[in-house]
Short mmCIF file of C-alpha atoms in Angstrom, two decimals:
data_model
loop_
_atom_site.label_atom_id
_atom_site.label_comp_id
_atom_site.label_asym_id
_atom_site.label_seq_id
_atom_site.Cartn_x
_atom_site.Cartn_y
_atom_site.Cartn_z
CA MET A 1 -120.73 70.30 -35.17
CA LYS A 2 -121.33 73.77 -34.02
CA GLU A 3 -117.71 74.72 -33.12
CA LEU A 4 -113.95 73.71 -33.89
CA SER A 5 -113.62 72.56 -30.31
CA LEU A 6 -116.20 69.91 -30.79
CA HIS A 7 -114.31 68.35 -33.77
CA ILE A 8 -111.30 68.54 -31.75
CA LEU A 9 -113.00 66.49 -29.18
CA ASP A 10 -114.15 63.86 -31.56
CA ILE A 11 -110.72 63.55 -33.28
CA ALA A 12 -109.02 63.21 -30.00
CA LYS A 13 -111.20 60.54 -28.57
CA ASN A 14 -109.86 58.37 -31.72
CA SER A 15 -106.50 58.78 -30.59
CA THR A 16 -107.44 57.66 -26.86
CA ALA A 17 -109.39 54.60 -28.62
CA ALA A 18 -106.22 53.92 -30.28
CA GLY A 19 -104.54 53.31 -27.16
CA ALA A 20 -102.12 56.86 -27.12
CA SER A 21 -100.29 57.69 -23.97
CA LEU A 22 -99.83 61.12 -25.08
CA VAL A 23 -102.22 63.16 -27.08
CA GLU A 24 -100.89 66.47 -28.42
CA ILE A 25 -103.20 69.15 -29.24
CA THR A 26 -102.06 72.53 -31.01
CA VAL A 27 -104.06 75.53 -32.09
CA GLU A 28 -102.03 77.89 -33.89
CA ALA A 29 -103.91 81.45 -35.20
CA SER A 30 -101.80 83.57 -37.21
CA HIS A 31 -103.21 86.84 -38.28
CA PRO A 32 -100.27 87.93 -40.50
CA ASP A 33 -100.97 84.40 -42.38
CA ASN A 34 -104.62 84.60 -42.13
CA CYS A 35 -104.34 80.86 -40.89
CA LEU A 36 -105.83 78.75 -38.19
CA THR A 37 -103.95 75.26 -37.78
CA ILE A 38 -105.43 72.72 -35.52
CA THR A 39 -103.33 69.56 -34.75
CA ILE A 40 -104.10 66.45 -33.07
CA ARG A 41 -101.14 63.98 -33.00
CA ASP A 42 -101.03 60.93 -30.96
CA ASP A 43 -98.64 57.91 -30.04
CA GLY A 44 -101.22 55.33 -30.36
CA LYS A 45 -101.33 52.17 -32.62
CA GLY A 46 -101.74 54.11 -36.07
CA MET A 47 -103.17 53.02 -39.24
CA SER A 48 -102.03 50.78 -42.12
CA SER A 49 -101.56 52.40 -45.21
CA GLU A 50 -104.25 50.62 -46.65
CA PHE A 51 -106.79 51.93 -43.87
CA LEU A 52 -105.12 55.47 -44.03
CA ALA A 53 -105.96 55.51 -47.69
CA ARG A 54 -109.55 55.22 -47.20
CA VAL A 55 -109.93 56.72 -43.84
CA LYS A 56 -111.39 60.03 -45.22
CA ASP A 57 -114.39 58.01 -46.71
CA PRO A 58 -117.49 58.08 -44.60
CA PHE A 59 -118.02 54.51 -44.94
CA THR A 60 -115.01 53.62 -43.25
CA THR A 61 -114.67 53.07 -39.60
CA SER A 62 -113.43 51.04 -36.76
CA ARG A 63 -116.62 51.08 -34.82
CA THR A 64 -118.72 48.12 -34.50
CA THR A 65 -122.24 49.40 -33.89
CA ARG A 66 -122.46 50.95 -37.38
CA LYS A 67 -120.70 51.02 -40.64
CA VAL A 68 -120.32 54.60 -41.08
CA GLY A 69 -117.62 56.88 -39.23
CA MET A 70 -118.27 60.68 -39.71
CA GLY A 71 -115.49 62.28 -37.47
CA ILE A 72 -112.84 62.77 -40.03
CA PRO A 73 -115.27 63.64 -43.21
CA LEU A 74 -117.00 66.08 -41.07
CA PHE A 75 -113.80 67.72 -39.71
CA GLU A 76 -112.44 67.89 -43.51
CA LEU A 77 -115.59 69.59 -44.65
CA SER A 78 -115.44 72.11 -42.03
CA ALA A 79 -111.92 72.80 -42.92
CA MET A 80 -112.71 72.69 -46.72
CA SER A 81 -115.83 75.33 -46.33
CA SER A 82 -113.27 78.03 -45.13
CA GLY A 83 -110.46 77.32 -48.14
CA GLY A 84 -108.66 75.03 -45.89
CA GLY A 85 -108.17 71.30 -45.70
CA LEU A 86 -106.83 68.39 -43.73
CA ASP A 87 -103.85 66.04 -43.94
CA ILE A 88 -103.49 62.96 -42.05
CA THR A 89 -100.40 60.91 -41.51
CA SER A 90 -100.05 57.75 -39.74
CA ALA A 91 -97.97 54.59 -39.49
CA SER A 92 -98.77 51.21 -37.85
CA GLY A 93 -97.25 51.07 -34.12
CA GLU A 94 -96.09 54.71 -34.74
CA GLY A 95 -99.38 56.87 -34.07
CA THR A 96 -101.25 59.41 -36.12
CA THR A 97 -101.20 63.12 -36.95
CA VAL A 98 -104.45 64.94 -38.14
CA THR A 99 -103.61 68.52 -39.51
CA ALA A 100 -106.57 70.95 -40.29
CA TYR A 101 -106.12 74.25 -41.87
CA PHE A 102 -108.45 77.19 -41.96
CA ALA A 103 -108.83 80.91 -43.56
CA LEU A 104 -108.94 82.79 -40.34
CA ASP A 105 -111.20 85.35 -41.80
CA HIS A 106 -113.44 83.14 -43.71
CA ILE A 107 -117.16 83.83 -43.04
CA ASP A 108 -117.72 80.10 -43.06
CA ARG A 109 -114.95 79.21 -40.60
CA GLN A 110 -116.55 77.93 -37.39
CA PRO A 111 -115.57 79.68 -34.10
CA LEU A 112 -113.10 77.77 -32.11
CA GLY A 113 -115.56 77.54 -28.95
CA ASP A 114 -115.08 76.04 -25.53
CA VAL A 115 -111.63 74.44 -25.80
CA ALA A 116 -111.46 74.07 -22.10
CA SER A 117 -114.56 72.05 -22.18
CA THR A 118 -113.26 69.89 -24.74
CA LEU A 119 -109.98 69.12 -22.77
CA THR A 120 -111.66 68.52 -19.52
CA VAL A 121 -114.06 66.20 -21.03
CA LEU A 122 -110.97 64.26 -22.66
CA ILE A 123 -109.07 64.36 -19.39
CA GLN A 124 -112.15 63.14 -17.44
CA GLY A 125 -112.70 60.36 -20.12
CA SER A 126 -109.07 59.14 -20.14
CA PRO A 127 -107.71 60.10 -16.92
CA ALA A 128 -104.72 57.56 -17.68
CA VAL A 129 -103.61 59.59 -20.86
CA ASP A 130 -101.55 62.47 -20.76
CA PHE A 131 -102.67 65.60 -22.94
CA LEU A 132 -100.42 68.32 -23.94
CA TYR A 133 -102.20 71.49 -25.38
CA ARG A 134 -100.69 74.40 -26.86
CA HIS A 135 -102.29 77.35 -28.11
CA THR A 136 -100.79 80.35 -30.09
CA VAL A 137 -102.29 83.58 -30.95
CA ASP A 138 -99.68 85.29 -33.13
CA ASN A 139 -96.98 85.67 -30.56
CA ALA A 140 -98.73 84.80 -27.58
CA ALA A 141 -98.82 81.20 -26.10
CA PHE A 142 -100.55 79.38 -23.43
CA GLU A 143 -99.67 75.56 -22.67
CA LEU A 144 -101.22 72.88 -20.49
CA ASP A 145 -99.37 69.71 -20.03
CA THR A 146 -101.29 67.34 -17.91
CA ARG A 147 -97.87 65.46 -16.94
CA GLN A 148 -96.86 68.74 -14.95
CA VAL A 149 -100.48 68.78 -13.31
CA ARG A 150 -99.81 65.36 -12.24
CA GLN A 151 -96.40 66.12 -10.88
CA ILE A 152 -98.08 68.59 -8.55
CA LEU A 153 -100.99 66.36 -7.76
CA GLN A 154 -98.49 63.76 -6.44
CA GLY A 155 -101.11 60.62 -6.84
CA VAL A 156 -104.19 62.59 -6.17
CA ALA A 157 -106.51 61.55 -9.22
CA ILE A 158 -106.50 64.14 -12.22
CA ASP A 159 -110.41 63.55 -12.78
CA GLY A 160 -111.63 64.38 -9.46
CA PRO A 161 -114.21 66.86 -9.57
CA ASP A 162 -112.19 69.80 -7.90
CA VAL A 163 -109.31 69.27 -10.23
CA ILE A 164 -111.52 69.09 -13.00
CA LYS A 165 -113.23 72.29 -12.36
CA TRP A 166 -109.72 73.99 -11.65
CA LEU A 167 -108.28 72.89 -14.89
CA TYR A 168 -111.41 74.18 -16.62
CA ASP A 169 -110.96 77.56 -15.14
CA TYR A 170 -107.16 77.46 -15.51
CA ILE A 171 -107.42 76.60 -19.24
CA THR A 172 -110.23 79.16 -19.91
CA GLU A 173 -108.23 82.01 -18.43
CA GLY A 174 -105.18 80.96 -20.17
CA ILE A 175 -106.92 81.03 -23.44
CA ASN A 176 -108.86 84.21 -22.70
CA ASN A 177 -105.50 86.06 -21.87
CA LEU A 178 -104.39 85.25 -25.18
CA GLY A 179 -107.30 86.32 -27.07
CA GLY A 180 -107.81 82.86 -28.10
CA ASN A 181 -111.56 83.01 -27.03
CA LEU A 182 -112.20 85.41 -29.90
CA ILE A 183 -110.67 83.07 -32.46
CA MET B 1 -105.73 84.73 -11.63
CA LYS B 2 -105.63 80.64 -11.39
CA SER B 3 -102.31 79.73 -9.96
CA LEU B 4 -100.63 76.40 -9.57
CA ALA B 5 -100.70 77.07 -5.89
CA GLU B 6 -104.55 76.49 -6.03
CA LEU B 7 -103.95 73.25 -7.39
CA GLU B 8 -101.72 72.32 -4.58
CA ALA B 9 -104.33 73.42 -2.11
CA ILE B 10 -106.95 70.87 -3.88
CA ARG B 11 -104.38 68.31 -3.54
CA ASN B 12 -103.73 68.58 0.00
CA LYS B 13 -107.71 68.89 0.63
CA THR B 14 -108.12 65.69 -1.41
CA LEU B 15 -105.66 63.87 0.44
CA GLY B 16 -107.39 64.67 3.48
CA SER B 17 -110.77 63.29 2.60
CA ILE B 18 -109.32 60.34 0.33
CA ASN B 19 -110.00 57.58 2.84
CA LEU B 20 -113.70 58.56 2.52
CA ARG B 21 -114.30 57.28 -0.84
CA ASN B 22 -113.12 53.77 -1.12
CA ASP B 23 -116.18 51.50 -2.10
CA ARG B 24 -116.31 53.17 -5.76
CA GLU B 25 -117.02 49.76 -7.35
CA GLU B 26 -120.34 49.50 -5.65
CA GLY B 27 -121.75 52.80 -6.66
CA THR B 28 -124.17 53.99 -9.60
CA ARG B 29 -122.58 54.71 -12.89
CA ILE B 30 -123.67 57.24 -15.38
CA VAL B 31 -122.41 56.77 -18.77
CA VAL B 32 -122.51 59.34 -21.53
CA GLY B 33 -122.29 58.27 -25.31
CA MET B 34 -119.43 60.38 -26.89
CA ALA B 35 -118.94 59.27 -30.33
CA THR B 36 -119.20 61.79 -33.18
CA CYS B 37 -123.14 61.36 -33.33
CA GLY B 38 -123.34 62.09 -29.55
CA ILE B 39 -120.67 65.18 -29.62
CA ALA B 40 -122.54 66.42 -32.81
CA ALA B 41 -125.53 66.08 -30.96
CA GLY B 42 -124.82 68.11 -27.90
CA ALA B 43 -123.31 65.38 -25.44
CA ARG B 44 -120.31 67.52 -24.38
CA PRO B 45 -122.72 70.06 -22.32
CA VAL B 46 -124.63 67.08 -21.21
CA LEU B 47 -121.50 65.42 -19.64
CA SER B 48 -120.18 68.86 -18.00
CA ALA B 49 -123.63 69.42 -16.56
CA LEU B 50 -123.59 65.88 -15.02
CA VAL B 51 -120.23 66.29 -13.49
CA ASP B 52 -120.91 69.64 -12.41
CA GLU B 53 -124.15 68.42 -10.52
CA VAL B 54 -122.49 65.49 -8.72
CA ALA B 55 -119.80 67.71 -7.70
CA LYS B 56 -122.28 70.47 -6.49
CA ARG B 57 -124.16 67.99 -4.60
CA ASP B 58 -121.06 66.13 -3.28
CA LEU B 59 -122.33 62.77 -4.43
CA LYS B 60 -119.60 60.52 -3.44
CA ASP B 61 -120.43 57.02 -4.92
CA ILE B 62 -121.58 58.48 -8.23
CA ILE B 63 -119.18 57.64 -11.38
CA VAL B 64 -119.86 59.65 -14.41
CA SER B 65 -118.11 58.20 -17.47
CA GLN B 66 -117.91 57.95 -21.25
CA THR B 67 -118.49 55.55 -23.98
CA GLY B 68 -118.68 55.31 -27.72
CA CYS B 69 -121.65 54.99 -30.08
CA ILE B 70 -124.47 53.16 -28.28
CA GLY B 71 -126.24 52.68 -31.49
CA MET B 72 -129.23 54.96 -31.78
CA CYS B 73 -127.55 57.92 -33.09
CA ARG B 74 -130.96 59.79 -33.93
CA LEU B 75 -131.46 59.89 -30.14
CA GLU B 76 -128.62 61.38 -29.07
CA PRO B 77 -127.40 62.71 -26.55
CA ILE B 78 -128.04 59.69 -24.66
CA ILE B 79 -127.11 58.64 -21.22
CA GLU B 80 -127.37 55.38 -19.35
CA VAL B 81 -127.82 55.18 -15.50
CA TYR B 82 -126.77 51.65 -13.80
CA VAL B 83 -128.10 51.46 -10.24
CA PRO B 84 -126.70 48.37 -8.62
CA GLY B 85 -129.33 45.74 -8.49
CA LYS B 86 -131.69 47.49 -10.80
CA GLU B 87 -132.33 47.52 -14.50
CA LYS B 88 -130.45 49.91 -16.58
CA VAL B 89 -132.14 53.24 -17.39
CA THR B 90 -131.57 54.61 -20.83
CA TYR B 91 -132.36 58.41 -21.30
CA VAL B 92 -132.53 59.95 -24.80
CA ARG B 93 -132.34 63.39 -26.43
CA MET B 94 -130.65 64.81 -23.44
CA SER B 95 -129.97 68.34 -22.53
CA PRO B 96 -127.98 69.97 -19.79
CA GLU B 97 -131.24 70.75 -17.97
CA LYS B 98 -132.66 67.22 -18.40
CA ALA B 99 -129.64 65.97 -17.21
CA VAL B 100 -129.62 67.92 -14.08
CA ARG B 101 -133.24 66.59 -13.72
CA VAL B 102 -132.09 62.93 -13.98
CA ILE B 103 -129.70 63.61 -11.16
CA SER B 104 -132.01 65.06 -8.69
CA GLU B 105 -134.98 62.88 -9.31
CA HIS B 106 -133.45 59.33 -10.28
CA ILE B 107 -130.03 59.54 -8.62
CA VAL B 108 -130.84 61.48 -5.35
CA ASN B 109 -134.59 60.62 -4.91
CA ASN B 110 -134.62 57.25 -6.66
CA ARG B 111 -137.45 57.92 -9.16
CA PRO B 112 -136.30 57.57 -12.70
CA VAL B 113 -137.41 60.23 -15.13
CA LYS B 114 -139.99 58.17 -17.11
CA GLU B 115 -140.63 60.99 -19.64
CA PHE B 116 -136.87 61.33 -20.97
CA THR B 117 -136.46 57.35 -21.30
CA VAL B 118 -135.99 55.60 -24.44
CA SER B 119 -139.15 53.61 -24.46
CA GLU B 120 -141.14 56.95 -24.28
CA ALA B 121 -139.12 58.37 -27.16
CA ASP B 122 -141.43 57.92 -30.17
CA LYS B 123 -144.75 57.97 -28.32
#
């Protein structure tokens, strides 16, 4: 993975595959704490404690085409390369939260990259799922809630090409206004 | 500045044209593999290029969708094209530029791009 937004896409895809109806994605950058925190929280089917205990092992996966699952191990490796780490909490029937921490100024921390593209690909791929995206850089914040978008659309499909393009531009502009594109 | 008012304008425009696109079940499907292997190999910009090109050409009965691991991780990014009544065509090692060619040659002009297909991959 070349950028953190690709990890976000990959991990959030696990959430939609787990039957989530709401996926909350949070990116928090704090210069005073020199910390970048990325959280992906869902209300999907969750994991048993037995599966959770071995979920960071690349030889654990729920996919059926191969016996390896690299998404979580790659995200953890990326976090650890910057002196950070990755936590997962989950309970069967209650959803899953994946949190990754990075040292903001570490030379090996990957750039955040194109989050707007990640979010529009997620919305396009799972138009029935709601996404809440929160991005903070120190005291500035941007938020996108697809439930609000749906209210405005009043039944018009959220994954139509015009809406997806508008979402991409809206998110890009919102993140750029925070300086979030420089993270 | 992007505003929510623009989104309302898109809604009103779409509501005006919504009855033009009903027979979606009958249309062509383009499926992009978006598991860890696909994403790491560059499937996200491929998907975006496909969606943009379909929108730019205003192709009405084309559905671009996503799936998990197609099972040939070393050949990712992979896309599959399902044209009703025809055999599935699998394209491998895609890039945004190649994806745009698949739209113009295969989807629009009905000539699959043989050089990008899985059967040509290891020749």
